[in-house]
PDB file of C-alpha atoms in Angstrom:
ATOM      1  CA  MET P  55     -31.494   1.097  19.575  1.00 90.00           C
ATOM      2  CA  LYS P  56     -31.411  -0.534  22.994  1.00 91.00           C
ATOM      3  CA  GLU P  57     -34.572  -2.437  22.129  1.00 94.00           C
ATOM      4  CA  ILE P  58     -32.909  -3.848  19.014  1.00 96.00           C
ATOM      5  CA  ALA P  59     -29.828  -4.676  21.079  1.00 96.00           C
ATOM      6  CA  ALA P  60     -32.002  -6.548  23.567  1.00 97.00           C
ATOM      7  CA  ARG P  61     -33.516  -8.617  20.782  1.00 97.00           C
ATOM      8  CA  ILE P  62     -30.063  -9.365  19.371  1.00 97.00           C
ATOM      9  CA  ALA P  63     -28.916 -10.535  22.807  1.00 97.00           C
ATOM     10  CA  ARG P  64     -31.698 -13.108  22.901  1.00 97.00           C
ATOM     11  CA  VAL P  65     -30.281 -14.829  19.810  1.00 98.00           C
ATOM     12  CA  PRO P  66     -28.498 -18.069  20.756  1.00 97.00           C
ATOM     13  CA  GLY P  67     -24.753 -17.611  20.941  1.00 97.00           C
ATOM     14  CA  VAL P  68     -24.846 -13.851  21.566  1.00 98.00           C
ATOM     15  CA  VAL P  69     -23.465 -12.885  24.985  1.00 97.00           C
ATOM     16  CA  GLY P  70     -23.926  -9.116  24.863  1.00 97.00           C
ATOM     17  CA  VAL P  71     -24.150  -6.017  22.710  1.00 98.00           C
ATOM     18  CA  THR P  72     -22.167  -2.769  22.850  1.00 97.00           C
ATOM     19  CA  LEU P  73     -22.455   0.581  21.123  1.00 96.00           C
ATOM     20  CA  GLY P  74     -19.273   1.937  19.585  1.00 93.00           C
ATOM     21  CA  GLY P  75     -18.210   4.806  17.369  1.00 86.00           C
ATOM     22  CA  SER P  76     -19.168   8.430  17.609  1.00 85.00           C
ATOM     23  CA  ARG P  77     -22.574   7.628  19.111  1.00 89.00           C
ATOM     24  CA  ALA P  78     -20.925   5.914  22.059  1.00 88.00           C
ATOM     25  CA  ARG P  79     -18.784   8.933  22.823  1.00 81.00           C
ATOM     26  CA  GLY P  80     -21.446  11.540  22.053  1.00 81.00           C
ATOM     27  CA  THR P  81     -19.685  13.189  19.109  1.00 81.00           C
ATOM     28  CA  ASN P  82     -21.982  11.864  16.396  1.00 84.00           C
ATOM     29  CA  ARG P  83     -23.603  13.816  13.597  1.00 87.00           C
ATOM     30  CA  PRO P  84     -27.343  13.355  12.974  1.00 87.00           C
ATOM     31  CA  ASP P  85     -26.509  11.062  10.044  1.00 87.00           C
ATOM     32  CA  SER P  86     -23.824   9.039  11.817  1.00 89.00           C
ATOM     33  CA  ASP P  87     -24.041   5.256  11.711  1.00 92.00           C
ATOM     34  CA  TRP P  88     -24.971   3.160  14.714  1.00 94.00           C
ATOM     35  CA  ASP P  89     -22.146   0.686  15.358  1.00 95.00           C
ATOM     36  CA  LEU P  90     -23.250  -2.327  17.392  1.00 97.00           C
ATOM     37  CA  GLY P  91     -20.717  -4.868  18.599  1.00 97.00           C
ATOM     38  CA  LEU P  92     -22.248  -8.351  18.800  1.00 98.00           C
ATOM     39  CA  TYR P  93     -20.138 -10.347  21.238  1.00 98.00           C
ATOM     40  CA  TYR P  94     -20.696 -14.045  20.819  1.00 97.00           C
ATOM     41  CA  ARG P  95     -19.346 -17.301  22.141  1.00 96.00           C
ATOM     42  CA  GLY P  96     -19.269 -20.443  20.058  1.00 94.00           C
ATOM     43  CA  ALA P  97     -21.371 -19.927  16.931  1.00 91.00           C
ATOM     44  CA  PRO P  98     -24.086 -17.245  16.771  1.00 95.00           C
ATOM     45  CA  ASP P  99     -27.390 -18.324  15.259  1.00 97.00           C
ATOM     46  CA  LEU P 100     -27.028 -16.659  11.855  1.00 97.00           C
ATOM     47  CA  THR P 101     -30.485 -17.721  10.698  1.00 97.00           C
ATOM     48  CA  ALA P 102     -32.073 -16.045  13.707  1.00 98.00           C
ATOM     49  CA  LEU P 103     -29.986 -12.915  13.201  1.00 98.00           C
ATOM     50  CA  GLU P 104     -30.978 -12.786   9.526  1.00 98.00           C
ATOM     51  CA  ALA P 105     -34.662 -13.071  10.457  1.00 98.00           C
ATOM     52  CA  LEU P 106     -34.322 -10.334  13.061  1.00 98.00           C
ATOM     53  CA  ALA P 107     -32.487  -8.036  10.648  1.00 98.00           C
ATOM     54  CA  ALA P 108     -35.206  -8.523   8.036  1.00 98.00           C
ATOM     55  CA  GLU P 109     -37.900  -7.777  10.600  1.00 97.00           C
ATOM     56  CA  VAL P 110     -36.385  -4.515  11.868  1.00 97.00           C
ATOM     57  CA  THR P 111     -35.461  -3.220   8.400  1.00 97.00           C
ATOM     58  CA  GLY P 112     -38.493  -4.445   6.482  1.00 97.00           C
ATOM     59  CA  GLY P 113     -36.429  -6.280   3.869  1.00 96.00           C
ATOM     60  CA  PRO P 114     -33.806  -8.992   3.367  1.00 96.00           C
ATOM     61  CA  VAL P 115     -30.390  -8.441   4.922  1.00 97.00           C
ATOM     62  CA  GLU P 116     -27.274 -10.482   4.226  1.00 97.00           C
ATOM     63  CA  ILE P 117     -25.519 -11.695   7.346  1.00 97.00           C
ATOM     64  CA  HIS P 118     -21.800 -12.218   6.785  1.00 97.00           C
ATOM     65  CA  PRO P 119     -20.619 -15.129   8.946  1.00 96.00           C
ATOM     66  CA  PRO P 120     -17.534 -14.989  11.145  1.00 94.00           C
ATOM     67  CA  GLY P 121     -14.462 -14.882   8.932  1.00 92.00           C
ATOM     68  CA  ALA P 122     -16.238 -13.448   5.903  1.00 94.00           C
ATOM     69  CA  TRP P 123     -14.707 -10.003   6.310  1.00 93.00           C
ATOM     70  CA  GLY P 124     -11.259 -11.171   7.313  1.00 92.00           C
ATOM     71  CA  PRO P 125      -9.463 -12.541  10.337  1.00 91.00           C
ATOM     72  CA  TRP P 126     -10.043  -9.572  12.660  1.00 94.00           C
ATOM     73  CA  VAL P 127     -13.149  -7.663  11.591  1.00 90.00           C
ATOM     74  CA  ASN P 128     -14.770 -11.004  11.339  1.00 87.00           C
ATOM     75  CA  GLY P 129     -18.286 -10.586  10.020  1.00 94.00           C
ATOM     76  CA  GLY P 130     -21.616  -8.904  10.625  1.00 97.00           C
ATOM     77  CA  ALA P 131     -24.175  -6.986   8.593  1.00 97.00           C
ATOM     78  CA  TRP P 132     -25.018  -3.556   7.236  1.00 97.00           C
ATOM     79  CA  LEU P 133     -28.612  -2.570   7.956  1.00 97.00           C
ATOM     80  CA  VAL P 134     -30.606   0.335   6.564  1.00 97.00           C
ATOM     81  CA  MET P 135     -33.525   1.103   8.846  1.00 96.00           C
ATOM     82  CA  PRO P 136     -36.958   2.293   7.665  1.00 95.00           C
ATOM     83  CA  ASP P 137     -36.040   5.876   8.650  1.00 94.00           C
ATOM     84  CA  GLY P 138     -32.908   5.710   6.475  1.00 95.00           C
ATOM     85  CA  SER P 139     -30.436   5.410   9.349  1.00 94.00           C
ATOM     86  CA  HIS P 140     -27.578   2.954   9.022  1.00 96.00           C
ATOM     87  CA  VAL P 141     -26.869   0.338  11.663  1.00 96.00           C
ATOM     88  CA  ASP P 142     -23.760  -1.831  11.459  1.00 96.00           C
ATOM     89  CA  TRP P 143     -23.597  -5.157  13.242  1.00 97.00           C
ATOM     90  CA  ILE P 144     -20.012  -6.190  13.943  1.00 96.00           C
ATOM     91  CA  PHE P 145     -19.258  -9.691  15.223  1.00 97.00           C
ATOM     92  CA  ARG P 146     -16.709 -10.150  17.982  1.00 97.00           C
ATOM     93  CA  ASP P 147     -15.689 -13.569  19.288  1.00 97.00           C
ATOM     94  CA  LEU P 148     -15.637 -13.000  23.046  1.00 97.00           C
ATOM     95  CA  ASN P 149     -13.216 -15.840  23.726  1.00 97.00           C
ATOM     96  CA  ARG P 150     -10.767 -14.321  21.269  1.00 97.00           C
ATOM     97  CA  VAL P 151     -11.239 -10.860  22.765  1.00 98.00           C
ATOM     98  CA  ARG P 152     -10.426 -12.297  26.175  1.00 98.00           C
ATOM     99  CA  GLN P 153      -7.298 -13.981  24.812  1.00 98.00           C
ATOM    100  CA  VAL P 154      -6.149 -10.727  23.236  1.00 98.00           C
ATOM    101  CA  TRP P 155      -6.734  -8.964  26.540  1.00 98.00           C
ATOM    102  CA  ALA P 156      -4.634 -11.565  28.348  1.00 98.00           C
ATOM    103  CA  ASP P 157      -1.894 -11.004  25.768  1.00 98.00           C
ATOM    104  CA  CYS P 158      -2.112  -7.234  26.251  1.00 98.00           C
ATOM    105  CA  ARG P 159      -1.611  -7.606  30.005  1.00 98.00           C
ATOM    106  CA  ALA P 160       1.480  -9.684  29.288  1.00 98.00           C
ATOM    107  CA  GLY P 161       2.856  -7.134  26.836  1.00 98.00           C
ATOM    108  CA  ARG P 162       2.066  -9.190  23.733  1.00 98.00           C
ATOM    109  CA  PHE P 163       0.242  -8.041  20.621  1.00 98.00           C
ATOM    110  CA  GLU P 164       0.101  -8.704  16.906  1.00 97.00           C
ATOM    111  CA  THR P 165      -0.881  -6.987  13.691  1.00 96.00           C
ATOM    112  CA  GLY P 166      -2.704  -8.631  10.829  1.00 95.00           C
ATOM    113  CA  MET P 167      -3.869  -7.951   7.327  1.00 94.00           C
ATOM    114  CA  GLN P 168      -7.462  -6.749   7.359  1.00 94.00           C
ATOM    115  CA  ALA P 169      -9.682  -5.091   4.767  1.00 91.00           C
ATOM    116  CA  GLY P 170     -10.539  -1.582   5.878  1.00 91.00           C
ATOM    117  CA  HIS P 171      -7.337  -1.235   7.919  1.00 95.00           C
ATOM    118  CA  PRO P 172      -4.639  -0.110   5.452  1.00 95.00           C
ATOM    119  CA  LEU P 173      -1.905  -0.243   8.090  1.00 95.00           C
ATOM    120  CA  GLY P 174      -3.086  -3.539   9.494  1.00 95.00           C
ATOM    121  CA  PHE P 175      -5.277  -4.434  12.446  1.00 97.00           C
ATOM    122  CA  TRP P 176      -3.443  -4.005  15.743  1.00 98.00           C
ATOM    123  CA  SER P 177      -4.818  -6.609  18.146  1.00 98.00           C
ATOM    124  CA  PRO P 178      -5.062  -4.301  21.215  1.00 98.00           C
ATOM    125  CA  ALA P 179      -7.970  -2.617  19.427  1.00 97.00           C
ATOM    126  CA  TYR P 180     -10.139  -5.490  20.676  1.00 98.00           C
ATOM    127  CA  ALA P 181      -9.509  -4.436  24.264  1.00 98.00           C
ATOM    128  CA  GLY P 182      -9.869  -0.772  23.354  1.00 97.00           C
ATOM    129  CA  GLU P 183     -13.286  -1.370  21.804  1.00 97.00           C
ATOM    130  CA  VAL P 184     -14.531  -2.849  25.055  1.00 97.00           C
ATOM    131  CA  ALA P 185     -12.957  -0.095  27.146  1.00 97.00           C
ATOM    132  CA  LEU P 186     -14.374   2.757  25.079  1.00 95.00           C
ATOM    133  CA  GLY P 187     -17.731   1.360  24.035  1.00 96.00           C
ATOM    134  CA  ARG P 188     -21.065   1.622  25.791  1.00 96.00           C
ATOM    135  CA  VAL P 189     -22.441  -1.676  27.056  1.00 97.00           C
ATOM    136  CA  LEU P 190     -26.083  -1.883  26.007  1.00 97.00           C
ATOM    137  CA  ILE P 191     -27.033  -5.432  26.920  1.00 97.00           C
ATOM    138  CA  ASP P 192     -25.000  -7.719  29.159  1.00 97.00           C
ATOM    139  CA  GLY P 193     -27.127 -10.431  30.707  1.00 94.00           C
ATOM    140  CA  THR P 194     -24.283 -12.181  32.509  1.00 95.00           C
ATOM    141  CA  GLY P 195     -22.309  -9.079  33.428  1.00 97.00           C
ATOM    142  CA  GLU P 196     -19.251 -10.438  31.624  1.00 97.00           C
ATOM    143  CA  LEU P 197     -18.834  -7.493  29.254  1.00 98.00           C
ATOM    144  CA  THR P 198     -19.242  -4.991  32.068  1.00 98.00           C
ATOM    145  CA  ARG P 199     -16.566  -6.720  34.118  1.00 98.00           C
ATOM    146  CA  LEU P 200     -14.258  -6.899  31.118  1.00 98.00           C
ATOM    147  CA  GLN P 201     -14.823  -3.211  30.449  1.00 98.00           C
ATOM    148  CA  GLU P 202     -13.754  -2.348  33.968  1.00 98.00           C
ATOM    149  CA  GLU P 203     -10.550  -4.325  33.454  1.00 98.00           C
ATOM    150  CA  THR P 204      -9.714  -2.776  30.087  1.00 98.00           C
ATOM    151  CA  ARG P 205     -10.181   0.777  31.328  1.00 96.00           C
ATOM    152  CA  THR P 206      -6.613   0.597  32.626  1.00 97.00           C
ATOM    153  CA  TYR P 207      -4.032   0.381  29.859  1.00 98.00           C
ATOM    154  CA  PRO P 208      -1.532  -2.362  30.808  1.00 98.00           C
ATOM    155  CA  GLU P 209       1.971  -1.116  31.523  1.00 97.00           C
ATOM    156  CA  PRO P 210       3.632  -4.127  29.800  1.00 98.00           C
ATOM    157  CA  LEU P 211       1.681  -3.356  26.631  1.00 98.00           C
ATOM    158  CA  ARG P 212       2.511   0.320  26.894  1.00 97.00           C
ATOM    159  CA  THR P 213       6.221  -0.439  26.905  1.00 97.00           C
ATOM    160  CA  ALA P 214       6.178  -3.202  24.301  1.00 98.00           C
ATOM    161  CA  LEU P 215       3.916  -1.488  21.788  1.00 98.00           C
ATOM    162  CA  THR P 216       5.664   1.876  22.083  1.00 98.00           C
ATOM    163  CA  ASP P 217       9.127   0.425  21.561  1.00 97.00           C
ATOM    164  CA  THR P 218       8.083  -1.898  18.749  1.00 98.00           C
ATOM    165  CA  ALA P 219       6.154   0.797  16.887  1.00 98.00           C
ATOM    166  CA  VAL P 220       9.049   3.277  17.040  1.00 98.00           C
ATOM    167  CA  TRP P 221      11.401   0.583  15.758  1.00 98.00           C
ATOM    168  CA  ASP P 222       8.926  -0.264  12.984  1.00 98.00           C
ATOM    169  CA  ALA P 223       8.772   3.385  11.928  1.00 98.00           C
ATOM    170  CA  GLY P 224      12.548   3.588  11.661  1.00 98.00           C
ATOM    171  CA  PHE P 225      12.790   0.339   9.735  1.00 98.00           C
ATOM    172  CA  SER P 226      10.050   1.440   7.330  1.00 97.00           C
ATOM    173  CA  ALA P 227      11.861   4.700   6.660  1.00 97.00           C
ATOM    174  CA  ALA P 228      15.072   2.797   5.980  1.00 96.00           C
ATOM    175  CA  MET P 229      13.227   0.694   3.423  1.00 95.00           C
ATOM    176  CA  ALA P 230      11.788   3.842   1.820  1.00 95.00           C
ATOM    177  CA  ALA P 231      15.314   5.187   1.409  1.00 94.00           C
ATOM    178  CA  LYS P 232      16.068   2.355  -0.987  1.00 90.00           C
ATOM    179  CA  SER P 233      13.158   3.424  -3.183  1.00 90.00           C
ATOM    180  CA  ALA P 234      14.070   7.078  -3.610  1.00 85.00           C
ATOM    181  CA  ALA P 235      16.901   6.630  -6.093  1.00 83.00           C
ATOM    182  CA  ALA P 236      14.863   4.149  -8.131  1.00 89.00           C
ATOM    183  CA  GLN P 237      11.810   6.462  -8.121  1.00 90.00           C
ATOM    184  CA  ASP P 238       9.726   3.583  -6.816  1.00 95.00           C
ATOM    185  CA  VAL P 239       6.872   5.768  -5.628  1.00 96.00           C
ATOM    186  CA  LEU P 240       4.555   2.931  -4.648  1.00 96.00           C
ATOM    187  CA  HIS P 241       7.073   1.332  -2.317  1.00 96.00           C
ATOM    188  CA  ALA P 242       8.187   4.662  -0.883  1.00 96.00           C
ATOM    189  CA  ALA P 243       4.599   5.792  -0.288  1.00 96.00           C
ATOM    190  CA  LEU P 244       3.660   2.551   1.457  1.00 97.00           C
ATOM    191  CA  CYS P 245       6.775   2.556   3.628  1.00 97.00           C
ATOM    192  CA  LEU P 246       6.403   6.182   4.697  1.00 97.00           C
ATOM    193  CA  SER P 247       2.675   5.775   5.360  1.00 97.00           C
ATOM    194  CA  ARG P 248       3.498   2.798   7.545  1.00 97.00           C
ATOM    195  CA  ALA P 249       6.174   4.816   9.325  1.00 98.00           C
ATOM    196  CA  ILE P 250       3.746   7.606  10.185  1.00 98.00           C
ATOM    197  CA  GLY P 251       1.105   5.081  11.239  1.00 98.00           C
ATOM    198  CA  ALA P 252       3.600   3.368  13.524  1.00 98.00           C
ATOM    199  CA  LEU P 253       4.538   6.698  15.124  1.00 98.00           C
ATOM    200  CA  VAL P 254       0.857   7.373  15.763  1.00 98.00           C
ATOM    201  CA  GLN P 255       0.533   3.973  17.431  1.00 98.00           C
ATOM    202  CA  ALA P 256       3.657   4.645  19.486  1.00 98.00           C
ATOM    203  CA  LEU P 257       2.371   7.979  20.765  1.00 98.00           C
ATOM    204  CA  HIS P 258      -0.986   6.501  21.746  1.00 98.00           C
ATOM    205  CA  ALA P 259       0.605   3.567  23.541  1.00 98.00           C
ATOM    206  CA  HIS P 260       3.152   5.768  25.296  1.00 97.00           C
ATOM    207  CA  HIS P 261       0.307   7.745  26.846  1.00 96.00           C
ATOM    208  CA  GLY P 262      -1.785   4.675  27.633  1.00 96.00           C
ATOM    209  CA  VAL P 263      -4.446   5.618  25.109  1.00 97.00           C
ATOM    210  CA  TRP P 264      -6.294   2.983  23.091  1.00 97.00           C
ATOM    211  CA  CYS P 265      -5.973   3.413  19.319  1.00 96.00           C
ATOM    212  CA  LEU P 266      -8.717   1.539  17.489  1.00 94.00           C
ATOM    213  CA  ASN P 267      -7.870   2.233  13.840  1.00 91.00           C
ATOM    214  CA  GLU P 268      -6.282   4.734  11.490  1.00 94.00           C
ATOM    215  CA  LYS P 269      -9.297   7.037  11.077  1.00 90.00           C
ATOM    216  CA  GLY P 270      -8.745  10.252  13.012  1.00 91.00           C
ATOM    217  CA  ALA P 271      -5.692   8.780  14.706  1.00 95.00           C
ATOM    218  CA  LEU P 272      -3.174  11.326  13.376  1.00 97.00           C
ATOM    219  CA  ALA P 273      -5.113  14.291  14.747  1.00 95.00           C
ATOM    220  CA  ALA P 274      -5.666  12.463  18.035  1.00 95.00           C
ATOM    221  CA  ALA P 275      -1.954  11.716  18.384  1.00 97.00           C
ATOM    222  CA  ALA P 276      -1.121  15.352  17.710  1.00 96.00           C
ATOM    223  CA  ALA P 277      -3.323  16.385  20.644  1.00 96.00           C
ATOM    224  CA  LEU P 278      -1.505  14.170  23.138  1.00 96.00           C
ATOM    225  CA  PRO P 279       0.912  15.778  25.621  1.00 93.00           C
ATOM    226  CA  HIS P 280       4.487  16.357  24.488  1.00 92.00           C
ATOM    227  CA  THR P 281       3.840  15.221  20.916  1.00 96.00           C
ATOM    228  CA  PRO P 282       6.489  16.858  18.679  1.00 96.00           C
ATOM    229  CA  PRO P 283       5.413  20.360  17.605  1.00 96.00           C
ATOM    230  CA  GLY P 284       3.448  20.437  14.364  1.00 97.00           C
ATOM    231  CA  PHE P 285       3.363  16.639  14.230  1.00 97.00           C
ATOM    232  CA  ALA P 286       0.073  16.339  12.324  1.00 97.00           C
ATOM    233  CA  THR P 287       0.822  19.244   9.995  1.00 97.00           C
ATOM    234  CA  ARG P 288       4.258  17.926   9.139  1.00 97.00           C
ATOM    235  CA  ALA P 289       3.063  14.354   8.681  1.00 97.00           C
ATOM    236  CA  THR P 290       0.197  15.531   6.481  1.00 97.00           C
ATOM    237  CA  ALA P 291       2.556  17.590   4.329  1.00 96.00           C
ATOM    238  CA  LEU P 292       4.918  14.640   4.016  1.00 95.00           C
ATOM    239  CA  LEU P 293       2.226  12.237   2.852  1.00 96.00           C
ATOM    240  CA  GLY P 294       0.315  14.765   0.783  1.00 96.00           C
ATOM    241  CA  GLU P 295       3.393  16.001  -1.061  1.00 95.00           C
ATOM    242  CA  LEU P 296       5.394  12.801  -1.240  1.00 94.00           C
ATOM    243  CA  GLY P 297       6.847  13.564  -4.653  1.00 94.00           C
ATOM    244  CA  ARG P 298       7.934  11.449  -7.579  1.00 92.00           C
ATOM    245  CA  THR P 299      11.503  12.459  -8.409  1.00 93.00           C
ATOM    246  CA  PRO P 300      14.502  11.171  -6.431  1.00 92.00           C
ATOM    247  CA  GLU P 301      14.980  14.639  -4.954  1.00 93.00           C
ATOM    248  CA  GLU P 302      11.351  14.961  -3.877  1.00 94.00           C
ATOM    249  CA  LEU P 303      11.305  11.488  -2.401  1.00 94.00           C
ATOM    250  CA  ARG P 304      14.512  12.143  -0.474  1.00 94.00           C
ATOM    251  CA  ARG P 305      12.982  15.352   0.898  1.00 95.00           C
ATOM    252  CA  SER P 306       9.976  13.386   2.164  1.00 96.00           C
ATOM    253  CA  LEU P 307      12.281  10.779   3.629  1.00 95.00           C
ATOM    254  CA  THR P 308      14.190  13.472   5.507  1.00 96.00           C
ATOM    255  CA  LEU P 309      10.949  14.820   6.956  1.00 97.00           C
ATOM    256  CA  ALA P 310       9.974  11.317   8.070  1.00 97.00           C
ATOM    257  CA  GLU P 311      13.343  10.715   9.682  1.00 97.00           C
ATOM    258  CA  GLN P 312      13.017  13.967  11.612  1.00 98.00           C
ATOM    259  CA  LEU P 313       9.607  12.960  12.962  1.00 98.00           C
ATOM    260  CA  ILE P 314      10.890   9.511  13.917  1.00 98.00           C
ATOM    261  CA  THR P 315      13.826  11.023  15.808  1.00 98.00           C
ATOM    262  CA  GLU P 316      11.575  13.440  17.680  1.00 97.00           C
ATOM    263  CA  VAL P 317       9.042  10.772  18.655  1.00 97.00           C
ATOM    264  CA  ARG P 318      11.842   8.449  19.741  1.00 97.00           C
ATOM    265  CA  GLU P 319      13.214  11.207  21.956  1.00 95.00           C
ATOM    266  CA  THR P 320       9.752  11.958  23.330  1.00 95.00           C
ATOM    267  CA  VAL P 321       9.023   8.410  24.439  1.00 94.00           C
ATOM    268  CA  ALA P 322      12.541   7.975  25.817  1.00 92.00           C
ATOM    269  CA  THR P 323      12.454  11.079  28.020  1.00 82.00           C
ATOM    270  CA  ASP P 324       8.776  11.151  28.985  1.00 68.00           C
ATOM    271  CA  ARG P 325       8.147   7.783  30.634  1.00 64.00           C
ATOM    272  CA  GLY P 326       5.285   9.022  32.797  1.00 50.00           C
ATOM    273  CA  THR P 327       2.435   7.249  34.524  1.00 45.00           C
ATOM    274  CA  HIS P 328       0.016   5.643  32.088  1.00 44.00           C
ATOM    275  CA  MET P 329      -3.468   7.043  31.644  1.00 44.00           C
ATOM    276  CA  THR P 330      -6.765   5.196  31.835  1.00 46.00           C
ATOM    277  CA  VAL P 331     -10.096   5.196  30.006  1.00 45.00           C
ATOM    278  CA  ARG P 332      -8.848   7.129  27.024  1.00 52.00           C
ATOM    279  CA  GLY P 333      -8.912   6.572  23.316  1.00 57.00           C
ATOM    280  CA  ASN P 334      -8.496   8.421  20.065  1.00 56.00           C
ATOM    281  CA  HIS P 335     -11.929   7.410  18.826  1.00 49.00           C
ATOM    282  CA  GLY P 336     -14.547   4.811  19.497  1.00 42.00           C
ATOM    283  CA  ASP P 337     -15.363   3.491  16.087  1.00 49.00           C
ATOM    284  CA  ARG P 338     -14.661   0.122  14.663  1.00 49.00           C
ATOM    285  CA  GLY P 339     -13.802   1.850  11.410  1.00 44.00           C
ATOM    286  CA  GLU P 340     -17.257   2.747  10.144  1.00 44.00           C
ATOM    287  CA  ASP P 341     -17.807   6.386  11.144  1.00 48.00           C
TER     288      ASP P 341
END
């Protein structure tokens, strides 16, 4: 894979290549995908990338240009190699990653609509991907230097994201309460899912742990120190048995409110020193 990464890095516009996902952290299955982050500046040579993809796979491959997959997961390709293994190329605009990192250090972040991220793409994931990935090719050393920086979770981001996410969870639960009496299951389900997702983000941020996406994040949050007892089990029961009658929906709402209260108390009384070089998972959402 490093040989392919080296060839990718020679394409005009590409600055470096990283390995993400389970293969970067050594927890992969034999059939796990290879997730390659293609960090570019300006405009990558899509024609050259298409030719390279066709050469290594033995057949035509569609290259999705930046922006084709949405504003955050902004393009790439899905390759099937001759041995049947799957390799995902994921474009990352390095200038934008650097801007997000500057925002993180200042305690600023944003969330955006993005296919494949049902609870939205949280911008600090850009920094987390660099921190948790494995740099394969980095001709200028820029990615390696950026990785060293992002290995320390910024204290301003820790405070801002934790507080905002806990508030978001409470607000989402309040909105769900309006749906219970009307038996509006869709709205209630979306609000309560968002509430749990926000609590997961809050717990990660509170402990200075990068959270890259929703996959595996609930279990990872449950394993963090001082997480409310039975957090994952209770959240899973809430979402898995949401209900459809007003009584059932109110029961789920009560469970959500209890979790929100406990997480709020946890982050308020456990303002410890932030951790470094940690994350719930290393994927960009593929494996």
